[in-house]
PDB file of C-alpha atoms and ligand atoms in Angstrom:
ATOM      1  CA  MET A   1     143.295 -10.251-203.426  1.00 50.00           C
ATOM      2  CA  SER A   2     144.495  -7.604-201.014  1.00 59.00           C
ATOM      3  CA  GLU A   3     143.772  -4.559-203.169  1.00 75.00           C
ATOM      4  CA  PRO A   4     140.515  -2.824-202.186  1.00 87.00           C
ATOM      5  CA  LEU A   5     137.811  -2.870-204.842  1.00 96.00           C
ATOM      6  CA  ARG A   6     137.417   0.520-206.531  1.00 97.00           C
ATOM      7  CA  HIS A   7     135.138   1.488-209.380  1.00 98.00           C
ATOM      8  CA  PHE A   8     135.488   4.337-211.891  1.00 98.00           C
ATOM      9  CA  ILE A   9     131.990   5.799-211.982  1.00 98.00           C
ATOM     10  CA  ASP A  10     132.628   9.516-211.435  1.00 98.00           C
ATOM     11  CA  THR A  11     135.826  11.570-211.340  1.00 98.00           C
ATOM     12  CA  GLN A  12     134.422  13.157-208.169  1.00 98.00           C
ATOM     13  CA  ASP A  13     135.254   9.885-206.377  1.00 98.00           C
ATOM     14  CA  PHE A  14     138.968  10.604-206.882  1.00 98.00           C
ATOM     15  CA  SER A  15     141.355  13.278-205.666  1.00 98.00           C
ATOM     16  CA  ARG A  16     143.210  15.595-208.039  1.00 98.00           C
ATOM     17  CA  GLU A  17     146.422  13.705-207.250  1.00 98.00           C
ATOM     18  CA  GLU A  18     144.884  10.283-207.982  1.00 97.00           C
ATOM     19  CA  LEU A  19     143.504  11.489-211.308  1.00 98.00           C
ATOM     20  CA  LEU A  20     146.864  12.983-212.262  1.00 98.00           C
ATOM     21  CA  ARG A  21     148.606   9.692-211.413  1.00 98.00           C
ATOM     22  CA  ILE A  22     146.311   7.957-213.926  1.00 98.00           C
ATOM     23  CA  ILE A  23     147.059  10.717-216.459  1.00 98.00           C
ATOM     24  CA  ASP A  24     150.803  10.036-215.990  1.00 98.00           C
ATOM     25  CA  LEU A  25     150.168   6.326-216.554  1.00 98.00           C
ATOM     26  CA  ILE A  26     148.238   7.114-219.744  1.00 98.00           C
ATOM     27  CA  GLY A  27     151.260   9.084-220.977  1.00 98.00           C
ATOM     28  CA  LEU A  28     153.683   6.247-220.205  1.00 97.00           C
ATOM     29  CA  LEU A  29     151.493   3.693-221.977  1.00 97.00           C
ATOM     30  CA  LYS A  30     151.057   5.965-225.009  1.00 97.00           C
ATOM     31  CA  GLU A  31     154.845   6.388-225.283  1.00 96.00           C
ATOM     32  CA  ALA A  32     155.386   2.629-224.972  1.00 95.00           C
ATOM     33  CA  ASP A  33     152.848   2.018-227.745  1.00 92.00           C
ATOM     34  CA  LYS A  34     154.748   4.317-230.130  1.00 91.00           C
ATOM     35  CA  ASP A  35     157.591   1.798-230.093  1.00 83.00           C
ATOM     36  CA  GLY A  36     155.176  -1.118-230.474  1.00 87.00           C
ATOM     37  CA  ALA A  37     156.077  -2.152-226.952  1.00 89.00           C
ATOM     38  CA  CYS A  38     152.859  -1.951-224.984  1.00 95.00           C
ATOM     39  CA  PRO A  39     153.587  -3.944-221.803  1.00 96.00           C
ATOM     40  CA  LYS A  40     151.384  -7.022-221.398  1.00 97.00           C
ATOM     41  CA  LEU A  41     150.294  -5.937-217.924  1.00 97.00           C
ATOM     42  CA  LEU A  42     146.889  -7.643-218.114  1.00 98.00           C
ATOM     43  CA  THR A  43     147.912 -11.021-219.534  1.00 97.00           C
ATOM     44  CA  GLY A  44     145.126 -13.524-218.989  1.00 96.00           C
ATOM     45  CA  ALA A  45     142.639 -10.896-217.777  1.00 98.00           C
ATOM     46  CA  SER A  46     139.145 -10.489-219.245  1.00 98.00           C
ATOM     47  CA  LEU A  47     136.971  -7.387-219.674  1.00 98.00           C
ATOM     48  CA  GLY A  48     133.179  -7.627-219.974  1.00 98.00           C
ATOM     49  CA  MET A  49     131.868  -4.683-222.013  1.00 98.00           C
ATOM     50  CA  ILE A  50     128.153  -4.016-221.486  1.00 97.00           C
ATOM     51  CA  PHE A  51     126.513  -1.599-223.933  1.00 97.00           C
ATOM     52  CA  GLU A  52     122.894  -0.451-223.755  1.00 96.00           C
ATOM     53  CA  GLU A  53     123.588   2.146-226.485  1.00 94.00           C
ATOM     54  CA  PRO A  54     125.714   2.152-229.654  1.00 94.00           C
ATOM     55  CA  SER A  55     129.333   3.233-229.517  1.00 97.00           C
ATOM     56  CA  THR A  56     132.313   3.585-231.826  1.00 98.00           C
ATOM     57  CA  ARG A  57     135.113   5.080-229.719  1.00 98.00           C
ATOM     58  CA  THR A  58     134.324   3.558-226.344  1.00 98.00           C
ATOM     59  CA  ARG A  59     133.730   0.093-227.742  1.00 98.00           C
ATOM     60  CA  VAL A  60     136.793   0.009-230.028  1.00 98.00           C
ATOM     61  CA  SER A  61     139.174   1.701-227.590  1.00 98.00           C
ATOM     62  CA  PHE A  62     138.370  -0.623-224.675  1.00 98.00           C
ATOM     63  CA  GLU A  63     138.594  -3.764-226.796  1.00 98.00           C
ATOM     64  CA  VAL A  64     141.870  -2.769-228.468  1.00 98.00           C
ATOM     65  CA  ALA A  65     143.328  -1.552-225.159  1.00 98.00           C
ATOM     66  CA  MET A  66     142.642  -4.902-223.563  1.00 98.00           C
ATOM     67  CA  THR A  67     144.215  -6.778-226.497  1.00 98.00           C
ATOM     68  CA  LYS A  68     147.310  -4.575-226.444  1.00 97.00           C
ATOM     69  CA  LEU A  69     147.712  -5.204-222.710  1.00 98.00           C
ATOM     70  CA  GLY A  70     147.618  -8.967-223.243  1.00 97.00           C
ATOM     71  CA  GLY A  71     144.035  -9.492-222.104  1.00 98.00           C
ATOM     72  CA  HIS A  72     140.713 -10.288-223.712  1.00 97.00           C
ATOM     73  CA  ALA A  73     137.501  -8.281-224.131  1.00 98.00           C
ATOM     74  CA  LEU A  74     133.958  -9.534-224.520  1.00 98.00           C
ATOM     75  CA  TYR A  75     131.490  -7.212-226.320  1.00 97.00           C
ATOM     76  CA  LEU A  76     127.957  -7.524-224.919  1.00 95.00           C
ATOM     77  CA  LYS A  77     125.911  -5.466-227.337  1.00 90.00           C
ATOM     78  CA  PRO A  78     122.595  -3.707-226.577  1.00 87.00           C
ATOM     79  CA  GLY A  79     119.888  -6.281-225.858  1.00 87.00           C
ATOM     80  CA  GLU A  80     122.285  -9.224-225.780  1.00 88.00           C
ATOM     81  CA  ILE A  81     122.285  -9.988-222.058  1.00 89.00           C
ATOM     82  CA  HIS A  82     119.679  -9.987-219.305  1.00 89.00           C
ATOM     83  CA  LEU A  83     120.213  -6.634-217.596  1.00 88.00           C
ATOM     84  CA  GLY A  84     117.362  -5.432-215.463  1.00 81.00           C
ATOM     85  CA  ALA A  85     114.937  -7.471-217.604  1.00 82.00           C
ATOM     86  CA  ARG A  86     114.488 -11.155-216.769  1.00 87.00           C
ATOM     87  CA  GLU A  87     117.364 -10.785-214.260  1.00 93.00           C
ATOM     88  CA  SER A  88     118.153  -8.078-211.750  1.00 95.00           C
ATOM     89  CA  THR A  89     121.112  -5.797-212.483  1.00 96.00           C
ATOM     90  CA  GLY A  90     122.665  -6.955-209.215  1.00 96.00           C
ATOM     91  CA  ASP A  91     122.471 -10.632-210.203  1.00 96.00           C
ATOM     92  CA  THR A  92     124.025  -9.853-213.584  1.00 96.00           C
ATOM     93  CA  ALA A  93     126.847  -7.970-211.881  1.00 97.00           C
ATOM     94  CA  GLN A  94     127.539 -10.848-209.482  1.00 97.00           C
ATOM     95  CA  VAL A  95     127.520 -13.480-212.236  1.00 97.00           C
ATOM     96  CA  ILE A  96     129.760 -11.572-214.651  1.00 97.00           C
ATOM     97  CA  SER A  97     132.139 -10.735-211.796  1.00 98.00           C
ATOM     98  CA  ARG A  98     132.759 -14.471-211.318  1.00 98.00           C
ATOM     99  CA  MET A  99     133.979 -14.705-214.934  1.00 98.00           C
ATOM    100  CA  VAL A 100     135.830 -11.479-215.773  1.00 98.00           C
ATOM    101  CA  ASP A 101     138.375  -9.225-214.056  1.00 98.00           C
ATOM    102  CA  VAL A 102     136.744  -5.889-214.914  1.00 98.00           C
ATOM    103  CA  ILE A 103     133.428  -4.620-216.288  1.00 98.00           C
ATOM    104  CA  GLU A 104     132.943  -1.597-218.557  1.00 98.00           C
ATOM    105  CA  ALA A 105     129.319  -0.470-218.853  1.00 98.00           C
ATOM    106  CA  ARG A 106     127.504   2.096-221.003  1.00 98.00           C
ATOM    107  CA  THR A 107     124.021   2.334-219.543  1.00 97.00           C
ATOM    108  CA  LEU A 108     120.990   4.421-220.400  1.00 96.00           C
ATOM    109  CA  LYS A 109     120.415   5.371-216.763  1.00 97.00           C
ATOM    110  CA  HIS A 110     123.172   6.356-214.334  1.00 98.00           C
ATOM    111  CA  GLN A 111     121.440   4.318-211.638  1.00 98.00           C
ATOM    112  CA  THR A 112     122.135   1.139-213.639  1.00 97.00           C
ATOM    113  CA  VAL A 113     125.900   1.598-213.516  1.00 98.00           C
ATOM    114  CA  LEU A 114     125.618   2.417-209.807  1.00 98.00           C
ATOM    115  CA  ASP A 115     123.641  -0.818-209.297  1.00 97.00           C
ATOM    116  CA  LEU A 116     126.259  -2.789-211.236  1.00 97.00           C
ATOM    117  CA  ALA A 117     129.021  -1.327-209.066  1.00 98.00           C
ATOM    118  CA  ALA A 118     127.080  -1.973-205.862  1.00 98.00           C
ATOM    119  CA  HIS A 119     126.927  -5.701-206.609  1.00 98.00           C
ATOM    120  CA  ALA A 120     130.063  -6.371-208.683  1.00 98.00           C
ATOM    121  CA  THR A 121     133.095  -7.948-207.080  1.00 98.00           C
ATOM    122  CA  VAL A 122     135.428  -6.629-209.795  1.00 98.00           C
ATOM    123  CA  PRO A 123     136.013  -2.980-210.826  1.00 98.00           C
ATOM    124  CA  VAL A 124     133.238  -1.355-212.864  1.00 98.00           C
ATOM    125  CA  ILE A 125     134.217   1.397-215.318  1.00 98.00           C
ATOM    126  CA  ASN A 126     131.492   3.800-216.439  1.00 98.00           C
ATOM    127  CA  GLY A 127     131.508   4.023-220.248  1.00 98.00           C
ATOM    128  CA  LEU A 128     128.808   6.776-220.345  1.00 98.00           C
ATOM    129  CA  THR A 129     125.410   7.228-218.751  1.00 98.00           C
ATOM    130  CA  ASP A 130     122.686   9.858-218.960  1.00 97.00           C
ATOM    131  CA  TYR A 131     124.583  11.755-216.228  1.00 98.00           C
ATOM    132  CA  ASN A 132     128.285  11.639-217.084  1.00 98.00           C
ATOM    133  CA  HIS A 133     131.170  10.318-219.193  1.00 98.00           C
ATOM    134  CA  PRO A 134     134.251  10.014-216.983  1.00 98.00           C
ATOM    135  CA  THR A 135     136.448   7.949-219.355  1.00 98.00           C
ATOM    136  CA  GLN A 136     135.936  10.611-222.042  1.00 98.00           C
ATOM    137  CA  VAL A 137     137.198  13.371-219.797  1.00 98.00           C
ATOM    138  CA  MET A 138     140.281  11.415-218.703  1.00 98.00           C
ATOM    139  CA  CYS A 139     141.122  11.348-222.410  1.00 98.00           C
ATOM    140  CA  ASP A 140     140.202  15.034-222.734  1.00 98.00           C
ATOM    141  CA  LEU A 141     142.390  16.150-219.836  1.00 98.00           C
ATOM    142  CA  PHE A 142     145.315  14.164-221.251  1.00 98.00           C
ATOM    143  CA  THR A 143     144.710  15.730-224.694  1.00 98.00           C
ATOM    144  CA  MET A 144     144.567  19.257-223.255  1.00 98.00           C
ATOM    145  CA  ILE A 145     147.882  18.693-221.461  1.00 98.00           C
ATOM    146  CA  GLU A 146     149.414  17.481-224.757  1.00 98.00           C
ATOM    147  CA  HIS A 147     148.096  20.517-226.660  1.00 98.00           C
ATOM    148  CA  ALA A 148     148.409  23.210-223.978  1.00 98.00           C
ATOM    149  CA  PRO A 149     150.014  26.483-225.078  1.00 97.00           C
ATOM    150  CA  PRO A 150     153.738  26.391-224.194  1.00 96.00           C
ATOM    151  CA  GLY A 151     154.451  27.686-220.710  1.00 95.00           C
ATOM    152  CA  LYS A 152     150.866  27.510-219.435  1.00 97.00           C
ATOM    153  CA  THR A 153     150.238  25.420-216.344  1.00 96.00           C
ATOM    154  CA  LEU A 154     147.147  23.282-215.896  1.00 96.00           C
ATOM    155  CA  ALA A 155     145.685  25.867-213.526  1.00 96.00           C
ATOM    156  CA  GLU A 156     146.079  28.582-216.163  1.00 97.00           C
ATOM    157  CA  LEU A 157     144.137  26.754-218.880  1.00 98.00           C
ATOM    158  CA  LYS A 158     140.710  28.047-219.915  1.00 98.00           C
ATOM    159  CA  ILE A 159     138.205  25.576-221.352  1.00 98.00           C
ATOM    160  CA  VAL A 160     135.038  26.918-222.944  1.00 98.00           C
ATOM    161  CA  PHE A 161     132.259  24.401-223.534  1.00 98.00           C
ATOM    162  CA  VAL A 162     129.685  25.734-225.995  1.00 98.00           C
ATOM    163  CA  GLY A 163     126.271  24.099-226.305  1.00 98.00           C
ATOM    164  CA  ASP A 164     123.933  21.749-224.506  1.00 98.00           C
ATOM    165  CA  ALA A 165     124.603  20.620-220.909  1.00 98.00           C
ATOM    166  CA  THR A 166     125.295  17.032-221.975  1.00 98.00           C
ATOM    167  CA  ASN A 167     126.749  14.165-219.979  1.00 98.00           C
ATOM    168  CA  VAL A 168     130.172  15.117-221.398  1.00 98.00           C
ATOM    169  CA  CYS A 169     129.645  18.719-220.260  1.00 98.00           C
ATOM    170  CA  SER A 170     128.793  17.375-216.796  1.00 98.00           C
ATOM    171  CA  SER A 171     132.021  15.389-216.550  1.00 98.00           C
ATOM    172  CA  LEU A 172     134.113  18.247-217.966  1.00 98.00           C
ATOM    173  CA  ILE A 173     132.773  20.699-215.384  1.00 98.00           C
ATOM    174  CA  MET A 174     133.666  18.286-212.595  1.00 98.00           C
ATOM    175  CA  MET A 175     137.083  17.359-213.975  1.00 98.00           C
ATOM    176  CA  CYS A 176     138.231  20.866-214.909  1.00 98.00           C
ATOM    177  CA  THR A 177     137.216  22.412-211.598  1.00 98.00           C
ATOM    178  CA  ARG A 178     138.760  19.463-209.715  1.00 98.00           C
ATOM    179  CA  MET A 179     142.021  20.265-211.544  1.00 98.00           C
ATOM    180  CA  GLY A 180     141.881  23.980-210.718  1.00 98.00           C
ATOM    181  CA  MET A 181     141.283  24.969-214.344  1.00 98.00           C
ATOM    182  CA  HIS A 182     139.013  27.737-215.639  1.00 98.00           C
ATOM    183  CA  PHE A 183     135.791  26.337-217.056  1.00 98.00           C
ATOM    184  CA  THR A 184     133.100  28.283-218.880  1.00 98.00           C
ATOM    185  CA  HIS A 185     129.792  26.918-220.092  1.00 98.00           C
ATOM    186  CA  ALA A 186     128.260  29.073-222.836  1.00 98.00           C
ATOM    187  CA  ALA A 187     124.683  28.149-223.734  1.00 98.00           C
ATOM    188  CA  PRO A 188     121.187  29.624-223.936  1.00 98.00           C
ATOM    189  CA  ARG A 189     119.811  29.816-220.383  1.00 97.00           C
ATOM    190  CA  ARG A 190     117.448  26.873-220.808  1.00 97.00           C
ATOM    191  CA  TYR A 191     120.345  24.567-221.739  1.00 98.00           C
ATOM    192  CA  GLN A 192     122.917  25.691-219.162  1.00 98.00           C
ATOM    193  CA  ALA A 193     124.536  23.433-216.574  1.00 98.00           C
ATOM    194  CA  PRO A 194     122.003  22.773-213.799  1.00 98.00           C
ATOM    195  CA  ASP A 195     122.459  24.267-210.343  1.00 98.00           C
ATOM    196  CA  ALA A 196     123.350  20.868-208.841  1.00 98.00           C
ATOM    197  CA  TRP A 197     126.353  20.516-211.164  1.00 98.00           C
ATOM    198  CA  GLN A 198     127.417  24.089-210.489  1.00 98.00           C
ATOM    199  CA  ALA A 199     127.282  23.454-206.737  1.00 98.00           C
ATOM    200  CA  ILE A 200     129.639  20.477-207.062  1.00 98.00           C
ATOM    201  CA  ALA A 201     131.954  22.503-209.296  1.00 98.00           C
ATOM    202  CA  ARG A 202     132.030  25.406-206.830  1.00 98.00           C
ATOM    203  CA  ALA A 203     132.909  22.995-204.015  1.00 98.00           C
ATOM    204  CA  ASN A 204     135.788  21.737-206.184  1.00 98.00           C
ATOM    205  CA  ILE A 205     136.896  25.314-206.813  1.00 98.00           C
ATOM    206  CA  ALA A 206     136.975  26.051-203.077  1.00 98.00           C
ATOM    207  CA  GLN A 207     139.650  23.343-202.860  1.00 97.00           C
ATOM    208  CA  SER A 208     141.426  23.736-206.193  1.00 96.00           C
ATOM    209  CA  GLY A 209     141.374  27.473-206.906  1.00 97.00           C
ATOM    210  CA  GLY A 210     139.810  27.026-210.354  1.00 97.00           C
ATOM    211  CA  ALA A 211     136.927  29.050-211.769  1.00 98.00           C
ATOM    212  CA  LEU A 212     133.456  28.464-213.216  1.00 98.00           C
ATOM    213  CA  THR A 213     131.502  30.827-215.454  1.00 98.00           C
ATOM    214  CA  VAL A 214     128.072  30.021-216.885  1.00 98.00           C
ATOM    215  CA  THR A 215     126.863  32.478-219.483  1.00 98.00           C
ATOM    216  CA  ASP A 216     124.777  32.925-222.609  1.00 98.00           C
ATOM    217  CA  ASP A 217     127.365  35.330-224.051  1.00 98.00           C
ATOM    218  CA  VAL A 218     129.352  32.968-226.263  1.00 98.00           C
ATOM    219  CA  VAL A 219     131.418  35.676-227.943  1.00 98.00           C
ATOM    220  CA  SER A 220     132.774  36.972-224.617  1.00 98.00           C
ATOM    221  CA  ALA A 221     133.254  33.399-223.408  1.00 98.00           C
ATOM    222  CA  VAL A 222     135.655  32.396-226.190  1.00 98.00           C
ATOM    223  CA  ARG A 223     137.686  35.623-226.026  1.00 98.00           C
ATOM    224  CA  ASP A 224     140.477  34.124-223.900  1.00 97.00           C
ATOM    225  CA  ALA A 225     139.846  30.400-224.485  1.00 98.00           C
ATOM    226  CA  ASP A 226     142.648  27.878-224.815  1.00 98.00           C
ATOM    227  CA  PHE A 227     140.216  25.110-225.784  1.00 98.00           C
ATOM    228  CA  ILE A 228     136.738  25.408-227.298  1.00 99.00           C
ATOM    229  CA  TYR A 229     134.711  22.229-226.878  1.00 99.00           C
ATOM    230  CA  THR A 230     131.277  21.283-228.120  1.00 98.00           C
ATOM    231  CA  ASP A 231     128.989  18.247-228.231  1.00 98.00           C
ATOM    232  CA  LEU A 232     125.791  17.201-230.018  1.00 98.00           C
ATOM    233  CA  TRP A 233     122.761  19.480-229.552  1.00 97.00           C
ATOM    234  CA  TRP A 234     120.425  16.496-229.247  1.00 96.00           C
ATOM    235  CA  TRP A 235     120.766  12.764-228.650  1.00 90.00           C
ATOM    236  CA  ILE A 236     118.746   9.573-229.124  1.00 86.00           C
ATOM    237  CA  GLY A 237     115.309  10.104-227.555  1.00 87.00           C
ATOM    238  CA  GLN A 238     115.338  13.910-228.003  1.00 90.00           C
ATOM    239  CA  GLU A 239     114.169  13.864-231.639  1.00 92.00           C
ATOM    240  CA  ASN A 240     110.918  15.676-230.812  1.00 94.00           C
ATOM    241  CA  GLU A 241     112.968  18.549-229.323  1.00 95.00           C
ATOM    242  CA  ILE A 242     115.040  19.119-232.475  1.00 96.00           C
ATOM    243  CA  PRO A 243     113.119  22.205-233.740  1.00 96.00           C
ATOM    244  CA  ASP A 244     113.320  23.923-230.325  1.00 96.00           C
ATOM    245  CA  ARG A 245     116.945  23.062-229.875  1.00 97.00           C
ATOM    246  CA  LYS A 246     117.922  24.201-233.361  1.00 96.00           C
ATOM    247  CA  ALA A 247     116.111  27.485-232.798  1.00 97.00           C
ATOM    248  CA  ALA A 248     117.906  28.037-229.485  1.00 97.00           C
ATOM    249  CA  PHE A 249     121.453  27.164-230.586  1.00 98.00           C
ATOM    250  CA  MET A 250     121.591  28.170-234.257  1.00 97.00           C
ATOM    251  CA  PRO A 251     123.403  30.227-235.390  1.00 95.00           C
ATOM    252  CA  GLY A 252     125.040  31.862-232.362  1.00 97.00           C
ATOM    253  CA  TYR A 253     126.351  28.723-230.641  1.00 98.00           C
ATOM    254  CA  GLN A 254     127.620  26.923-233.733  1.00 98.00           C
ATOM    255  CA  ILE A 255     131.414  26.551-233.762  1.00 98.00           C
ATOM    256  CA  ASN A 256     132.345  28.120-237.101  1.00 98.00           C
ATOM    257  CA  ASP A 257     135.135  30.266-238.479  1.00 98.00           C
ATOM    258  CA  ALA A 258     133.375  33.468-237.416  1.00 98.00           C
ATOM    259  CA  LEU A 259     133.233  32.338-233.784  1.00 98.00           C
ATOM    260  CA  LEU A 260     136.797  30.982-233.840  1.00 98.00           C
ATOM    261  CA  ALA A 261     137.933  34.396-235.125  1.00 98.00           C
ATOM    262  CA  ARG A 262     136.789  35.842-231.763  1.00 98.00           C
ATOM    263  CA  ALA A 263     139.083  33.425-229.862  1.00 98.00           C
ATOM    264  CA  PRO A 264     142.874  33.666-229.443  1.00 98.00           C
ATOM    265  CA  SER A 265     144.738  32.288-232.472  1.00 98.00           C
ATOM    266  CA  HIS A 266     146.207  29.461-230.368  1.00 98.00           C
ATOM    267  CA  ALA A 267     142.774  28.196-229.204  1.00 98.00           C
ATOM    268  CA  LYS A 268     142.133  24.581-230.193  1.00 98.00           C
ATOM    269  CA  PHE A 269     138.820  22.937-231.093  1.00 98.00           C
ATOM    270  CA  MET A 270     137.689  19.728-229.321  1.00 99.00           C
ATOM    271  CA  HIS A 271     134.660  17.451-229.694  1.00 98.00           C
ATOM    272  CA  CYS A 272     134.036  14.100-227.996  1.00 98.00           C
ATOM    273  CA  LEU A 273     132.418  12.802-231.235  1.00 98.00           C
ATOM    274  CA  PRO A 274     130.228  11.664-232.852  1.00 98.00           C
ATOM    275  CA  ALA A 275     129.561  15.103-234.361  1.00 98.00           C
ATOM    276  CA  SER A 276     126.718  16.420-236.484  1.00 97.00           C
ATOM    277  CA  ARG A 277     128.717  18.241-239.133  1.00 98.00           C
ATOM    278  CA  GLY A 278     126.979  21.438-240.200  1.00 97.00           C
ATOM    279  CA  VAL A 279     124.951  21.559-236.993  1.00 97.00           C
ATOM    280  CA  GLU A 280     126.949  22.268-233.801  1.00 98.00           C
ATOM    281  CA  VAL A 281     130.182  22.624-235.815  1.00 98.00           C
ATOM    282  CA  THR A 282     131.081  23.297-239.447  1.00 98.00           C
ATOM    283  CA  ASP A 283     133.172  21.068-241.687  1.00 98.00           C
ATOM    284  CA  ALA A 284     135.726  23.881-241.961  1.00 98.00           C
ATOM    285  CA  VAL A 285     136.337  23.824-238.202  1.00 98.00           C
ATOM    286  CA  MET A 286     136.208  20.021-237.866  1.00 98.00           C
ATOM    287  CA  ASP A 287     138.840  19.608-240.582  1.00 98.00           C
ATOM    288  CA  GLY A 288     140.708  22.876-239.995  1.00 98.00           C
ATOM    289  CA  PRO A 289     144.140  23.506-238.507  1.00 98.00           C
ATOM    290  CA  ARG A 290     142.814  24.303-235.036  1.00 98.00           C
ATOM    291  CA  SER A 291     140.928  21.038-234.691  1.00 98.00           C
ATOM    292  CA  ILE A 292     142.483  18.347-232.477  1.00 98.00           C
ATOM    293  CA  ILE A 293     139.472  16.027-232.623  1.00 98.00           C
ATOM    294  CA  PHE A 294     141.250  13.022-234.084  1.00 98.00           C
ATOM    295  CA  ASP A 295     144.194  13.275-231.673  1.00 98.00           C
ATOM    296  CA  GLN A 296     141.524  13.451-228.977  1.00 98.00           C
ATOM    297  CA  ALA A 297     139.713  10.385-230.349  1.00 98.00           C
ATOM    298  CA  GLU A 298     142.971   8.391-230.543  1.00 98.00           C
ATOM    299  CA  ASN A 299     143.655   9.280-226.928  1.00 98.00           C
ATOM    300  CA  ARG A 300     140.542   7.324-225.908  1.00 98.00           C
ATOM    301  CA  LEU A 301     142.651   4.218-226.601  1.00 98.00           C
ATOM    302  CA  HIS A 302     145.528   5.396-224.417  1.00 98.00           C
ATOM    303  CA  ALA A 303     143.154   6.569-221.680  1.00 98.00           C
ATOM    304  CA  GLU A 304     141.434   3.174-221.539  1.00 98.00           C
ATOM    305  CA  LYS A 305     144.833   1.451-221.269  1.00 98.00           C
ATOM    306  CA  GLY A 306     145.728   3.665-218.322  1.00 98.00           C
ATOM    307  CA  LEU A 307     142.393   3.141-216.601  1.00 98.00           C
ATOM    308  CA  LEU A 308     142.449  -0.639-217.123  1.00 98.00           C
ATOM    309  CA  VAL A 309     146.000  -0.980-215.788  1.00 98.00           C
ATOM    310  CA  HIS A 310     145.289   1.303-212.823  1.00 98.00           C
ATOM    311  CA  PHE A 311     142.164  -0.534-211.734  1.00 98.00           C
ATOM    312  CA  VAL A 312     142.903  -4.135-212.756  1.00 97.00           C
ATOM    313  CA  HIS A 313     146.651  -4.804-212.616  1.00 96.00           C
ATOM    314  CA  PRO A 314     147.014  -4.542-208.815  1.00 94.00           C
ATOM    315  CA  ARG A 315     144.147  -7.031-208.355  1.00 93.00           C
ATOM    316  CA  LEU A 316     145.490  -9.810-210.601  1.00 92.00           C
ATOM    317  CA  LYS A 317     146.421 -12.959-208.695  1.00 80.00           C
ATOM    318  CA  THR A 318     149.702 -13.304-210.569  1.00 70.00           C
ATOM    319  CA  PRO A 319     150.344  -9.793-211.923  1.00 62.00           C
ATOM    320  CA  SER A 320     152.454  -9.575-215.055  1.00 61.00           C
ATOM    321  CA  PRO A 321     155.637  -7.491-214.633  1.00 60.00           C
TER     322      PRO A 321
HETATM  323  N1   CP B   1     132.802   9.893-227.411  1.00 75.49           N
HETATM  324  C1   CP B   1     132.209   8.677-227.343  1.00 75.49           C
HETATM  325  O1   CP B   1     131.910   8.142-226.262  1.00 75.49           O
HETATM  326  O2   CP B   1     132.034   8.079-228.541  1.00 75.49           O
HETATM  327  P1   CP B   1     131.190   6.740-228.777  1.00 75.49           P
HETATM  328  O3   CP B   1     129.741   7.043-228.479  1.00 75.49           O
HETATM  329  O4   CP B   1     131.430   6.384-230.206  1.00 75.49           O
HETATM  330  O5   CP B   1     131.721   5.688-227.824  1.00 75.49           O
END
């Protein structure tokens, strides 16, 4: 194999141009799928999917993507394989690499996916860690381009993320500033993007010309938004923080009709899902005309196809046409 081994762990490892090339590929593969003609570019290839946490979208999209591309996916559910217990993560990575062409991993700790990548001899794709969610934001960028207001360039788009500084928020800050977009994080001070993330984003902006605002003034933040995005206010393991978190976010940071009324009429609502209906977002917004959440969720499938083809196809011994 002459192609150098590259992993997809963090969008920061890729230039704006490289990321946009993958976005173009996602678009081509989505169009081909509309005609039922997804090219079998990964015929005979296998994907090992390691999950340390539950998943609906990531699990289903990767498995279906692989099938559509002519390959095969193996679901390794939480607790099913030796990973860091009874066998080192590095040994697991080396063994699985001898049997599959690509590994997708959702790990509790970011260090685990880094360890997998350090020892794997096939590409490793990060399917979410406690730090970031890069496959989600490839899908999100593609979805924003599809739903952008007519005539607006990528650099003119304003994304407002409302709520906790989650792993999705982390990846969105990196991706949007890498692309030269305008990114705002609106949250109570205690839950705002940490300084380390802001420093990376500001370094991106120095190159890309984008903008970053971090504020607790959610009403001002959404005033000129093109996309309003939110995520869960708490996750597995944060159950004992629920009262504090509810008190901090509710009601001001909930995405509801009153808040949407403060945004431009063209502003669209996004959520990576799963959502807690009635908590960070109301049913009326989730199911309303400004919501693009199910288009966004479908695009996970097309994004995974693009990522798999980009990272795996050039490395196949006898690539399909
Ligand atoms: N957005 C997302 O990653 O969803 P799942 O947890 O269902 O994979």
